[in-house]
PDB file of C-alpha atoms and ligand atoms in Angstrom:
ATOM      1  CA  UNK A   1       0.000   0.000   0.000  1.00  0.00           C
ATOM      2  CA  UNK A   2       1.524   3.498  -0.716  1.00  0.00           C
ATOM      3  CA  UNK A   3       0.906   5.709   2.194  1.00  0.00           C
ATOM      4  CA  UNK A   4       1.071   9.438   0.868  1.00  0.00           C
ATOM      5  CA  UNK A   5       1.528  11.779   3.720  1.00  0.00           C
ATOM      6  CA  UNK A   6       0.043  15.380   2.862  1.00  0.00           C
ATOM      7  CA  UNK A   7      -1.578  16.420  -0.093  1.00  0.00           C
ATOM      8  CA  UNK A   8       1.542  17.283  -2.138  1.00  0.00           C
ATOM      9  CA  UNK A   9       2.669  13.946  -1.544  1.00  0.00           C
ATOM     10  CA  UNK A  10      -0.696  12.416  -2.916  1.00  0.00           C
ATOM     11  CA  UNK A  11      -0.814  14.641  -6.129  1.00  0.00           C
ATOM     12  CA  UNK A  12       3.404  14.026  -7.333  1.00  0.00           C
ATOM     13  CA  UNK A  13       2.317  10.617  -6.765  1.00  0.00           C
ATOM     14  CA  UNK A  14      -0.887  10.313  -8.851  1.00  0.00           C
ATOM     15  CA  UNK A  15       0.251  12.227 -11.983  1.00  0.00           C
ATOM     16  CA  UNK A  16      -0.951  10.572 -15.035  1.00  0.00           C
ATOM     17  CA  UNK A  17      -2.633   7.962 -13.658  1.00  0.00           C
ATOM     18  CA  UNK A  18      -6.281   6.622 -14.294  1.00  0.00           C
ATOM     19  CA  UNK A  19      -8.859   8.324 -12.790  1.00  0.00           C
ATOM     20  CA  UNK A  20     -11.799   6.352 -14.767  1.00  0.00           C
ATOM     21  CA  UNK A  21     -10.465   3.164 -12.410  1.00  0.00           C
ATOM     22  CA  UNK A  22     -10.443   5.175  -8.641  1.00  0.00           C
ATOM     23  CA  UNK A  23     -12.598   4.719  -6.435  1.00  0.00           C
ATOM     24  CA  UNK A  24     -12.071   6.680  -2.448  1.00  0.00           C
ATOM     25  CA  UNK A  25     -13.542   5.805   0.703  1.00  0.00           C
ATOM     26  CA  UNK A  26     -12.833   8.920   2.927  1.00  0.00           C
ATOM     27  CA  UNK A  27     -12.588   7.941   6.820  1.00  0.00           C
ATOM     28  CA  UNK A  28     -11.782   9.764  10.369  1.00  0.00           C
ATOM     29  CA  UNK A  29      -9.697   6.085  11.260  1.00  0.00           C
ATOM     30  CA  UNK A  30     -10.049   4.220  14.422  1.00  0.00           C
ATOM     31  CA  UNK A  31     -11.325   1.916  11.645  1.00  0.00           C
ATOM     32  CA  UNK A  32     -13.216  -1.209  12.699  1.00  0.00           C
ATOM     33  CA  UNK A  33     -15.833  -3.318   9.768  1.00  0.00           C
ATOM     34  CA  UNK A  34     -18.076  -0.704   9.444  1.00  0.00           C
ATOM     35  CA  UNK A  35     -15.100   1.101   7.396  1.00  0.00           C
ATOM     36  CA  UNK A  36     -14.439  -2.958   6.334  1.00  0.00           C
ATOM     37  CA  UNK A  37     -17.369  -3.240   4.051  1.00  0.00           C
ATOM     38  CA  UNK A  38     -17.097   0.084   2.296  1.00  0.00           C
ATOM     39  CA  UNK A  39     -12.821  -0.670   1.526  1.00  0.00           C
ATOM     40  CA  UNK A  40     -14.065  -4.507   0.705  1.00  0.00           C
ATOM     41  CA  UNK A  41     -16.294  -2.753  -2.000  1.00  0.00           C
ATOM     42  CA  UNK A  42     -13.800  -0.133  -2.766  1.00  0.00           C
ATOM     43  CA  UNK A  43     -11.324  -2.785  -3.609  1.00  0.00           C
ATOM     44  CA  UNK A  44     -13.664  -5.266  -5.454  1.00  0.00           C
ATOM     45  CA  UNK A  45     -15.597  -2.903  -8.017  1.00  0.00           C
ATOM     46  CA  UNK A  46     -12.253  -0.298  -8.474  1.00  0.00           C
ATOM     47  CA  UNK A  47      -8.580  -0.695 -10.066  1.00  0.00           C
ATOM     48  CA  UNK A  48      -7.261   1.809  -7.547  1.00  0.00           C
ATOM     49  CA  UNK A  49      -8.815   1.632  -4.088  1.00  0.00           C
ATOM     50  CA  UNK A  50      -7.860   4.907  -1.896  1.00  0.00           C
ATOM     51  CA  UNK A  51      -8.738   5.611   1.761  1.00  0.00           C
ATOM     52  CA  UNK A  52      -8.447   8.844   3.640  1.00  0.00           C
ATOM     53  CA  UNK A  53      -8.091   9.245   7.282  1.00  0.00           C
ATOM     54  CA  UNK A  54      -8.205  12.540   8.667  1.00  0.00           C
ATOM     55  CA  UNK A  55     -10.444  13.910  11.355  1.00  0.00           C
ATOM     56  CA  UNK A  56     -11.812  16.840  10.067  1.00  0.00           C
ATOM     57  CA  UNK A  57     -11.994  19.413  12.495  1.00  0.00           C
ATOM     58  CA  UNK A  58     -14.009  21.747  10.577  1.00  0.00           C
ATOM     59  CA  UNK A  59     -16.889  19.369  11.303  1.00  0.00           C
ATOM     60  CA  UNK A  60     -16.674  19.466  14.752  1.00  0.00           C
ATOM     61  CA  UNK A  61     -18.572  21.805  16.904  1.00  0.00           C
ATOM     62  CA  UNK A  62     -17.279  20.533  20.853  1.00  0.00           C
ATOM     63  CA  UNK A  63     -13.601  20.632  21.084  1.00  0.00           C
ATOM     64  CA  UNK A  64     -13.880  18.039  23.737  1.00  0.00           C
ATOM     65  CA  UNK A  65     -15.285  15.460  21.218  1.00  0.00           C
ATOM     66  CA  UNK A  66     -12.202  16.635  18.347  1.00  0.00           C
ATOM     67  CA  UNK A  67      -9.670  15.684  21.194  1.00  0.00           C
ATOM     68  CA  UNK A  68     -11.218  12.581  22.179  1.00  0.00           C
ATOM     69  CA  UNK A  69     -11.570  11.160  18.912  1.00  0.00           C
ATOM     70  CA  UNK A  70      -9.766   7.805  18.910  1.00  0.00           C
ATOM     71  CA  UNK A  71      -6.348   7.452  17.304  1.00  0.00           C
ATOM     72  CA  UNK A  72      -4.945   4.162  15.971  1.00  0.00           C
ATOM     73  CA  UNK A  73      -3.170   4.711  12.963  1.00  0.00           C
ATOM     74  CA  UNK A  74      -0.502   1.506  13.134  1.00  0.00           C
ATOM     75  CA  UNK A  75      -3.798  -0.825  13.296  1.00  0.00           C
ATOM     76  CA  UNK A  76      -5.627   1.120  11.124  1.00  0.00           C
ATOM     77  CA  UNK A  77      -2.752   0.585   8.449  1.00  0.00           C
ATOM     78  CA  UNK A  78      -2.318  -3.096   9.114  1.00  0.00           C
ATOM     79  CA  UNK A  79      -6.009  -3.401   8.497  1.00  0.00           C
ATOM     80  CA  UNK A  80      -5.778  -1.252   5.015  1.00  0.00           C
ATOM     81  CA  UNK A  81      -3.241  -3.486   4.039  1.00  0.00           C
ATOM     82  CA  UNK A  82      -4.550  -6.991   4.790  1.00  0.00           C
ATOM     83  CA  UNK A  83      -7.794  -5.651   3.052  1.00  0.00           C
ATOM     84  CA  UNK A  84      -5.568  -4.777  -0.046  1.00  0.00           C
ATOM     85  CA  UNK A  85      -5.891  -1.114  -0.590  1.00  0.00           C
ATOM     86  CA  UNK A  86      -3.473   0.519  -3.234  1.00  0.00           C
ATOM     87  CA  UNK A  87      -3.602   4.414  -1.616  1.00  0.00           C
ATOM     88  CA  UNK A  88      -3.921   5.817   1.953  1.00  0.00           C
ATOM     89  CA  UNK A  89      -3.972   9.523   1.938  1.00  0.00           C
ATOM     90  CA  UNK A  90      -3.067  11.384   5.679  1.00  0.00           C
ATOM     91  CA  UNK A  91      -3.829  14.718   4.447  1.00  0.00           C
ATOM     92  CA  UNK A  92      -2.626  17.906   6.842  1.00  0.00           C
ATOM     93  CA  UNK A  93      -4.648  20.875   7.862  1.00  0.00           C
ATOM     94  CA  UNK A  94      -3.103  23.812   6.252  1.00  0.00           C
ATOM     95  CA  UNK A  95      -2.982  21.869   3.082  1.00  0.00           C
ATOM     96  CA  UNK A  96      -6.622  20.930   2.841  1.00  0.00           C
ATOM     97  CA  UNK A  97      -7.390  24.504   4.488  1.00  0.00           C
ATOM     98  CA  UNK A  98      -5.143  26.783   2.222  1.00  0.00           C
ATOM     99  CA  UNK A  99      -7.532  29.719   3.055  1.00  0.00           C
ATOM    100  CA  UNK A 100      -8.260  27.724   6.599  1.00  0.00           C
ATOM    101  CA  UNK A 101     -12.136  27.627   6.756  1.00  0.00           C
ATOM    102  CA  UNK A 102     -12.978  31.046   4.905  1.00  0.00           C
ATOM    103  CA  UNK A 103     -14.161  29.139   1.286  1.00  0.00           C
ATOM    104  CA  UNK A 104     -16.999  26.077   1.869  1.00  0.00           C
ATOM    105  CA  UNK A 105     -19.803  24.300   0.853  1.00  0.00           C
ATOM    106  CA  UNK A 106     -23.034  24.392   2.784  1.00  0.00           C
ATOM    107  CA  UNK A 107     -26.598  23.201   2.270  1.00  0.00           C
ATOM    108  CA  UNK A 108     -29.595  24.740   3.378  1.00  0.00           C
ATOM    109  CA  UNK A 109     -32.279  22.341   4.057  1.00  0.00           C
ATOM    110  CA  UNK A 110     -31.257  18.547   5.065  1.00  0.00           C
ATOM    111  CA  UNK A 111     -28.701  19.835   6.821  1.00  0.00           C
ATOM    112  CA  UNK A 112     -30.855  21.773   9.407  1.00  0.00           C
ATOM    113  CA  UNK A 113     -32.403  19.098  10.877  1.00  0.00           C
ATOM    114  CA  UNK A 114     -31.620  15.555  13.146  1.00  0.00           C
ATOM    115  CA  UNK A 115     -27.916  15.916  13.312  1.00  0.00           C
ATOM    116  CA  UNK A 116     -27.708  19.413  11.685  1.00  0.00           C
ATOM    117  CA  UNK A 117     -29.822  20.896  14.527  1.00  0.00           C
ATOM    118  CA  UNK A 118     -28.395  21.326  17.451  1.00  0.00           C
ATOM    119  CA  UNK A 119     -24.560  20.864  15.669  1.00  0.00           C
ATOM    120  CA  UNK A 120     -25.507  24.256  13.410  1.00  0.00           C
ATOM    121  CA  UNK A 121     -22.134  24.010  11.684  1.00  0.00           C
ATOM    122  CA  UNK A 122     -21.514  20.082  11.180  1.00  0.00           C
ATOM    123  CA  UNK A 123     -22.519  19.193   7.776  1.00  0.00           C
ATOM    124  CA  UNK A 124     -20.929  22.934   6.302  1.00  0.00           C
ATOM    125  CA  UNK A 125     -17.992  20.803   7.352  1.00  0.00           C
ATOM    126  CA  UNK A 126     -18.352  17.938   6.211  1.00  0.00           C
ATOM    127  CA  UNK A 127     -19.310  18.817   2.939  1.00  0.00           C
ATOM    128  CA  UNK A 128     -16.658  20.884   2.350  1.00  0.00           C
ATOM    129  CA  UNK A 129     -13.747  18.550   3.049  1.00  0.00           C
ATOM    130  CA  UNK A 130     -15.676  15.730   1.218  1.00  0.00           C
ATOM    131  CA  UNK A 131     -15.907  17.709  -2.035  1.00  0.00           C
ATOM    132  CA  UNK A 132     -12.281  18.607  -1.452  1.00  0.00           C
ATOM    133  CA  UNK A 133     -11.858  14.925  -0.925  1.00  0.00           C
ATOM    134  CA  UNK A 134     -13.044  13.823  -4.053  1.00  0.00           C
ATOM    135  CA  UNK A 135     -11.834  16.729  -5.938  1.00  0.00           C
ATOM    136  CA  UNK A 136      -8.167  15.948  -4.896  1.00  0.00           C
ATOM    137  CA  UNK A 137      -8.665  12.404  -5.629  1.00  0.00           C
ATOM    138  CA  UNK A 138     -10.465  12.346  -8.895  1.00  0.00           C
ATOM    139  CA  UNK A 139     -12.262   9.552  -7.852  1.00  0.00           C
ATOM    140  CA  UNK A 140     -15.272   7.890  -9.571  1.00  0.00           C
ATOM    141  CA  UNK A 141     -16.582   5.939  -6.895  1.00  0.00           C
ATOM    142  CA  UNK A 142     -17.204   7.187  -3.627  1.00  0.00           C
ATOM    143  CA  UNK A 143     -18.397   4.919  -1.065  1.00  0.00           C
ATOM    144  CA  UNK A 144     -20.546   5.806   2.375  1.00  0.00           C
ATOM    145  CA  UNK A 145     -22.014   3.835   5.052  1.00  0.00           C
ATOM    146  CA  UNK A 146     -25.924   4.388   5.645  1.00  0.00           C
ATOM    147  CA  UNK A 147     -25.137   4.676   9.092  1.00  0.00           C
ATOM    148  CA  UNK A 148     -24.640   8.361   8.662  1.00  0.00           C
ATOM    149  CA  UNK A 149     -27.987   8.284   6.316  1.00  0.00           C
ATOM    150  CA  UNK A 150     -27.908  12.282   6.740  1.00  0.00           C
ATOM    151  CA  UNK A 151     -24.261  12.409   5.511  1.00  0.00           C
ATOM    152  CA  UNK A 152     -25.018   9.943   2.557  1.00  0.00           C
ATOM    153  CA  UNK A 153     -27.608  12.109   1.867  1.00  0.00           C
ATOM    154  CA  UNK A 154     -26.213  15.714   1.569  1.00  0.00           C
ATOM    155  CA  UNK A 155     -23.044  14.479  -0.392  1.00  0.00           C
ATOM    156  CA  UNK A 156     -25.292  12.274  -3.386  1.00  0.00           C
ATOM    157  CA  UNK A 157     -27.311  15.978  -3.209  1.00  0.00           C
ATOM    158  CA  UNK A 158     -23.996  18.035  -3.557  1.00  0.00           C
ATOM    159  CA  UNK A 159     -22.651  16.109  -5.913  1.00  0.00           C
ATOM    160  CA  UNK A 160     -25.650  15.961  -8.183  1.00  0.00           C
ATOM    161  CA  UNK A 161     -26.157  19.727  -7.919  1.00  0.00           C
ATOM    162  CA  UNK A 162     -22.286  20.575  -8.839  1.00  0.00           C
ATOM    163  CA  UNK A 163     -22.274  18.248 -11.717  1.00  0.00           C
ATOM    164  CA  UNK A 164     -19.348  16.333  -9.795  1.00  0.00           C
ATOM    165  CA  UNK A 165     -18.308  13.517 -12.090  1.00  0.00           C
ATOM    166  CA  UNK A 166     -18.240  10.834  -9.836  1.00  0.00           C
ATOM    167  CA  UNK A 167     -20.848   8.518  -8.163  1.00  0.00           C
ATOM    168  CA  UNK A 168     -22.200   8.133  -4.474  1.00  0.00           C
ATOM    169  CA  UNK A 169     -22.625   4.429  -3.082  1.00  0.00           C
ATOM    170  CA  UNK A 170     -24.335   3.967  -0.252  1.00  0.00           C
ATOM    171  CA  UNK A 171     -23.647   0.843   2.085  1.00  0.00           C
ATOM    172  CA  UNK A 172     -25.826  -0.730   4.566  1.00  0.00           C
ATOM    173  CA  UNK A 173     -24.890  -0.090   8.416  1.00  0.00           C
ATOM    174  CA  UNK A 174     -22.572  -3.056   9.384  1.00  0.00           C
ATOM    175  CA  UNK A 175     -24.290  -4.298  12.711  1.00  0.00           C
ATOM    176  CA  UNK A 176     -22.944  -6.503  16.113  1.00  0.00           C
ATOM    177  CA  UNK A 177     -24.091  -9.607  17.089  1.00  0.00           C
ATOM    178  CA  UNK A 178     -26.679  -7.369  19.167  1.00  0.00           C
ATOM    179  CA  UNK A 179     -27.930  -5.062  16.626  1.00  0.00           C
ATOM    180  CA  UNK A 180     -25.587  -2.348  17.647  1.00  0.00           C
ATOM    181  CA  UNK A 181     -24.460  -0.045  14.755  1.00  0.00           C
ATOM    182  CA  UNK A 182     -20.698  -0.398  14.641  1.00  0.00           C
ATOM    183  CA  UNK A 183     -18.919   3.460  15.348  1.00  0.00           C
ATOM    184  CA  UNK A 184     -15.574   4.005  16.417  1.00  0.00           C
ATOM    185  CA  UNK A 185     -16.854   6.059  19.542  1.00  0.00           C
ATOM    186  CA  UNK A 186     -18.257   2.630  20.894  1.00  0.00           C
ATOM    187  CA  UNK A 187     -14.756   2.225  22.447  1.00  0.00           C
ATOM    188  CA  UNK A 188     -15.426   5.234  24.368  1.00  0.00           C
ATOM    189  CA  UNK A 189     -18.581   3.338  26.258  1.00  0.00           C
ATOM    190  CA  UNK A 190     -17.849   1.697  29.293  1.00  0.00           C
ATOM    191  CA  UNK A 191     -18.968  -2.462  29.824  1.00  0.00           C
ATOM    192  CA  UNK A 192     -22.414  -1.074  31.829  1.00  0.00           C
ATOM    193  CA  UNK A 193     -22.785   1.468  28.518  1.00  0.00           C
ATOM    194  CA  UNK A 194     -22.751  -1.332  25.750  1.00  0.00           C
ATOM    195  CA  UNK A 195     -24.995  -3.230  27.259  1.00  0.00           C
ATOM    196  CA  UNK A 196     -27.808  -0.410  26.870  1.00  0.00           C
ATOM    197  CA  UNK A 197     -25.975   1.006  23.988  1.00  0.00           C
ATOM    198  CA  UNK A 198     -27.293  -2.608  22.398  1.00  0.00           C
ATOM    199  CA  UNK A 199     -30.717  -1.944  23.306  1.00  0.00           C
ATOM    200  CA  UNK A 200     -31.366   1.256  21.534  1.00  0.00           C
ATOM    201  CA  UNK A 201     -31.490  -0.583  17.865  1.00  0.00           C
ATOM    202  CA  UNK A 202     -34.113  -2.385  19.320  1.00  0.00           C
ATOM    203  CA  UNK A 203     -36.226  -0.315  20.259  1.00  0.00           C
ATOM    204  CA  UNK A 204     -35.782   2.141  16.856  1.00  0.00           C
ATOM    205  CA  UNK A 205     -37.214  -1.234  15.113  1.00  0.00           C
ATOM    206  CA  UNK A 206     -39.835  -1.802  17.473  1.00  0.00           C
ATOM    207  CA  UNK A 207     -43.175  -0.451  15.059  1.00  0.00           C
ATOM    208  CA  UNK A 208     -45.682  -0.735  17.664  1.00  0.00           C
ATOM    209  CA  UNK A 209     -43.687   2.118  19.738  1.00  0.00           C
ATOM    210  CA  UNK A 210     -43.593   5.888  18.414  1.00  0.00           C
ATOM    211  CA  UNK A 211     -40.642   8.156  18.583  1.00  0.00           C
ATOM    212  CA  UNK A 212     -41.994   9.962  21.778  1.00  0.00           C
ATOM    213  CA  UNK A 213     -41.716   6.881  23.329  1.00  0.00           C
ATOM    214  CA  UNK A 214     -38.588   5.520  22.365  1.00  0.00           C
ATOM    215  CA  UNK A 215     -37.100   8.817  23.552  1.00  0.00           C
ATOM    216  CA  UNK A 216     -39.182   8.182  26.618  1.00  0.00           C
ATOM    217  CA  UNK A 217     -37.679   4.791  27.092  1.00  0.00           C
ATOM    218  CA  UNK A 218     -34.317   5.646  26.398  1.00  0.00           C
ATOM    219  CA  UNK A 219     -33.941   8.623  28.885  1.00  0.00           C
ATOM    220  CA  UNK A 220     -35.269   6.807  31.257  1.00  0.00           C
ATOM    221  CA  UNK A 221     -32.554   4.059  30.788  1.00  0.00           C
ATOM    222  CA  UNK A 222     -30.332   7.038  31.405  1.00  0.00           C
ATOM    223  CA  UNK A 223     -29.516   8.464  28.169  1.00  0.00           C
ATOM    224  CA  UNK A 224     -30.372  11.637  26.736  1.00  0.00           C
ATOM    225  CA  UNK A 225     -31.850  11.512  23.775  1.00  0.00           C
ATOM    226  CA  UNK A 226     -31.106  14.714  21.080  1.00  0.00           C
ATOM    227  CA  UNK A 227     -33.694  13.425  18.794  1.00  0.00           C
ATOM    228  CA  UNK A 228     -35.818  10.780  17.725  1.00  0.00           C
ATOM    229  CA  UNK A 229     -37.539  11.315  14.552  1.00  0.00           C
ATOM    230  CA  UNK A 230     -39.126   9.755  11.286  1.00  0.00           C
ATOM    231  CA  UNK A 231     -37.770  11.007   7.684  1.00  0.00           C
ATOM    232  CA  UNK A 232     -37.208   9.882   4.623  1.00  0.00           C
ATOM    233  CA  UNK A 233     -38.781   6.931   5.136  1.00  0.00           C
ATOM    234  CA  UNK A 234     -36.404   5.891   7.508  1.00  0.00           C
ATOM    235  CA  UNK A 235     -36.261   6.571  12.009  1.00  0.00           C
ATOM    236  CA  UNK A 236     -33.199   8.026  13.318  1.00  0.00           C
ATOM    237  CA  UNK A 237     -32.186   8.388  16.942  1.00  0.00           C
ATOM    238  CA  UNK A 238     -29.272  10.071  18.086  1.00  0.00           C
ATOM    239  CA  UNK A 239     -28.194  10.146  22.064  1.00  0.00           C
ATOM    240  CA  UNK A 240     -25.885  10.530  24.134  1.00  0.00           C
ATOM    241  CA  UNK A 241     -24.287   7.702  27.025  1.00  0.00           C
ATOM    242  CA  UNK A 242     -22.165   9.790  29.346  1.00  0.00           C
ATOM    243  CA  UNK A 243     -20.388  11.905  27.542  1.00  0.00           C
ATOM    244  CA  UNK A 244     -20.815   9.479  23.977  1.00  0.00           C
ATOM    245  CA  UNK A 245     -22.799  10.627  21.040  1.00  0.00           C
ATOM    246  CA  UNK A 246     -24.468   7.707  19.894  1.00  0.00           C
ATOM    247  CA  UNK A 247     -27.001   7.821  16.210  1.00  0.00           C
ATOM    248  CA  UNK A 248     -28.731   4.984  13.941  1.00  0.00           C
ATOM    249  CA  UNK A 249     -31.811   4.649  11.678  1.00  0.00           C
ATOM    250  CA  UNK A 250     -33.466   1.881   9.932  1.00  0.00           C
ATOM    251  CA  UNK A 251     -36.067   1.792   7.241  1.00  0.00           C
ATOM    252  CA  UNK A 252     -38.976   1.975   8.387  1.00  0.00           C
ATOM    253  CA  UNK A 253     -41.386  -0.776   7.391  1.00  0.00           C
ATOM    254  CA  UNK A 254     -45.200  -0.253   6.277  1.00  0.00           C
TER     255      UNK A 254
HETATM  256  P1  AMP B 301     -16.114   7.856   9.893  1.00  0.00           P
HETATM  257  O1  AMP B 301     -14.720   7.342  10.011  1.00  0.00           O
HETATM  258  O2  AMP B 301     -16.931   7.692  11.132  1.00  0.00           O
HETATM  259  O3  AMP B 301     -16.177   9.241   9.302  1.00  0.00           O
HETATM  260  O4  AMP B 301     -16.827   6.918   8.829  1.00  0.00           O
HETATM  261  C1  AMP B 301     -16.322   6.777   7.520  1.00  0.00           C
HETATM  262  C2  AMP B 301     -17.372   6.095   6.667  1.00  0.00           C
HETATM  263  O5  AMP B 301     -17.658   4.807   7.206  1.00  0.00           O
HETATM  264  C3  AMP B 301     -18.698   6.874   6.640  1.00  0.00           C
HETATM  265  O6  AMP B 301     -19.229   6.831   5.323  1.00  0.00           O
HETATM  266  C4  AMP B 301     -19.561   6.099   7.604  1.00  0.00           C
HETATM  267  O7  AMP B 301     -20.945   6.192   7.321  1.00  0.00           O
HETATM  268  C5  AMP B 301     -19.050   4.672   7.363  1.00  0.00           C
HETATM  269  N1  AMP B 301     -19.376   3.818   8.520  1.00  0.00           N
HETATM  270  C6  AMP B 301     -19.007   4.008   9.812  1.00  0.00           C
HETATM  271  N2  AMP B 301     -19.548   3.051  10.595  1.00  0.00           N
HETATM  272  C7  AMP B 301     -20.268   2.244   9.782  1.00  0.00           C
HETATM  273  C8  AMP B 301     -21.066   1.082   9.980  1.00  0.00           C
HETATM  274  N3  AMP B 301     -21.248   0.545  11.200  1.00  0.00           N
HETATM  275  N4  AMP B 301     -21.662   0.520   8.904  1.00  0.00           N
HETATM  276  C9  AMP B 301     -21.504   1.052   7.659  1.00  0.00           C
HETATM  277  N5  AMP B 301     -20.755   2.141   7.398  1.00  0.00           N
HETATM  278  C10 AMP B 301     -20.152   2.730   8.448  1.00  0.00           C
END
């Protein structure tokens, strides 16, 4: 695998090369199968298979929750490699940022509700460094887990609105044995914490229960719930154990 460290790296490296065959999967690390099934795919449908890590501060709105995010960049490497991706881009700040956060992308619609809502300036992030992302990459493919439905969302929109020629796959949320949607903050969650962070699947897929009282249920398990809320066809929950943000959806059946 050729690790490219910084931006300049990755574009003396790529010159000239194919961009019909590249396909990205952009990541924050601390990589577990959730990231596994979108590289698997990466790798399988693309001649060059590229993965980003870098944890995008722009995104973040608690400064607490940037310096907490998990770091394991020798596993996270090992894992790239056994899964046989070509390209890991580490990209720096003041590359990505040449003008630091002045120049963005934002959206004005999905992105003001569930996760967008209380976190005013999260998706203006991530959009941003996604389209730079892809834009530095060239890539044709560009693969996202479900679990972040919103996410998924807002980049197939910006990317259909800007004409960007490349193509949004969406992946289904990799699961537990328990239901739990895999996230690299579940390390965070203490033994007492997984075992209730297992039950809140269940209860998003429970029909016969409405959102009020799922939310209901869950606070008084002892988290607290930022939303709970039907969309798109889908019912998302996002709450917090302690100090760690947990979200999910499903679809929602008829
Ligand atoms: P992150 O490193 O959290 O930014 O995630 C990178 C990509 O992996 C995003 O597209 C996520 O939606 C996706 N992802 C994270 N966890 C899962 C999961 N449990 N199942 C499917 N995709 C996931």
């Amino acid at each position: 695998m050729n690790i490219h460290h910084g931006v300049a790296a990755w574009l003396a490296a790529c010159e000239g090369g194919d961009v019909l065959g590249r396909g990205l999967v952009p990541t924050m690390g601390a990589l577990h199968e959730g990231h596994g099934s979108l590289i698997r795919q990466c790798v399988a449908e693309n001649t060059q298979s590229i993965v980003t890590i870098y944890v995008n501060p722009t995104q973040f709105e608690n400064p607490d929750d940037l310096g907490n995010y998990p770091d394991s960049l020798q596993d996270d490497i090992h894992y790239l490699e056994s899964l046989g991706v070509s390209d890991l881009i580490l990209p720096q700040y003041k590359e990505l940022y040449p003008f630091d956060f002045t120049l963005f992308v934002d959206e004005s619609l999905d992105s003001k509700v569930l996760c967008g809502k209380n976190r005013t300036g999260h998706f203006k992030g991530v959009l941003s460094v996604v389209m730079k992302l892809i834009n530095l990459t060239q890539a044709r493919r560009v693969y996202f887990g479900k679990k972040d439905f919103q996410q998924y969302r807002l980049v197939s929109k910006m990317v259909e609105a800007y004409f960007m020629p490349t193509r949004i796959i969406g992946m289904d949320t990799v699961r537990d044995e328990h239901g739990l949607a895999l996230s690299s903050r579940n390390r965070r969650l203490s033994d007492e914490q997984l075992v209730l962070a297992r039950r809140m699947n269940v209860l998003l897929r429970d029909g016969s229960l409405s959102t009020e009282e799922i939310a209901d249920q869950l606070n008084s398990w002892g988290f607290r719930v930022d939303y709970c809320e039907e969309r798109w066809g889908r019912r998302f929950v996002a709450a917090f154990l302690g100090e760690v943000r947990l979200i999910d959806n499903v679809e929602m059946t008829p």
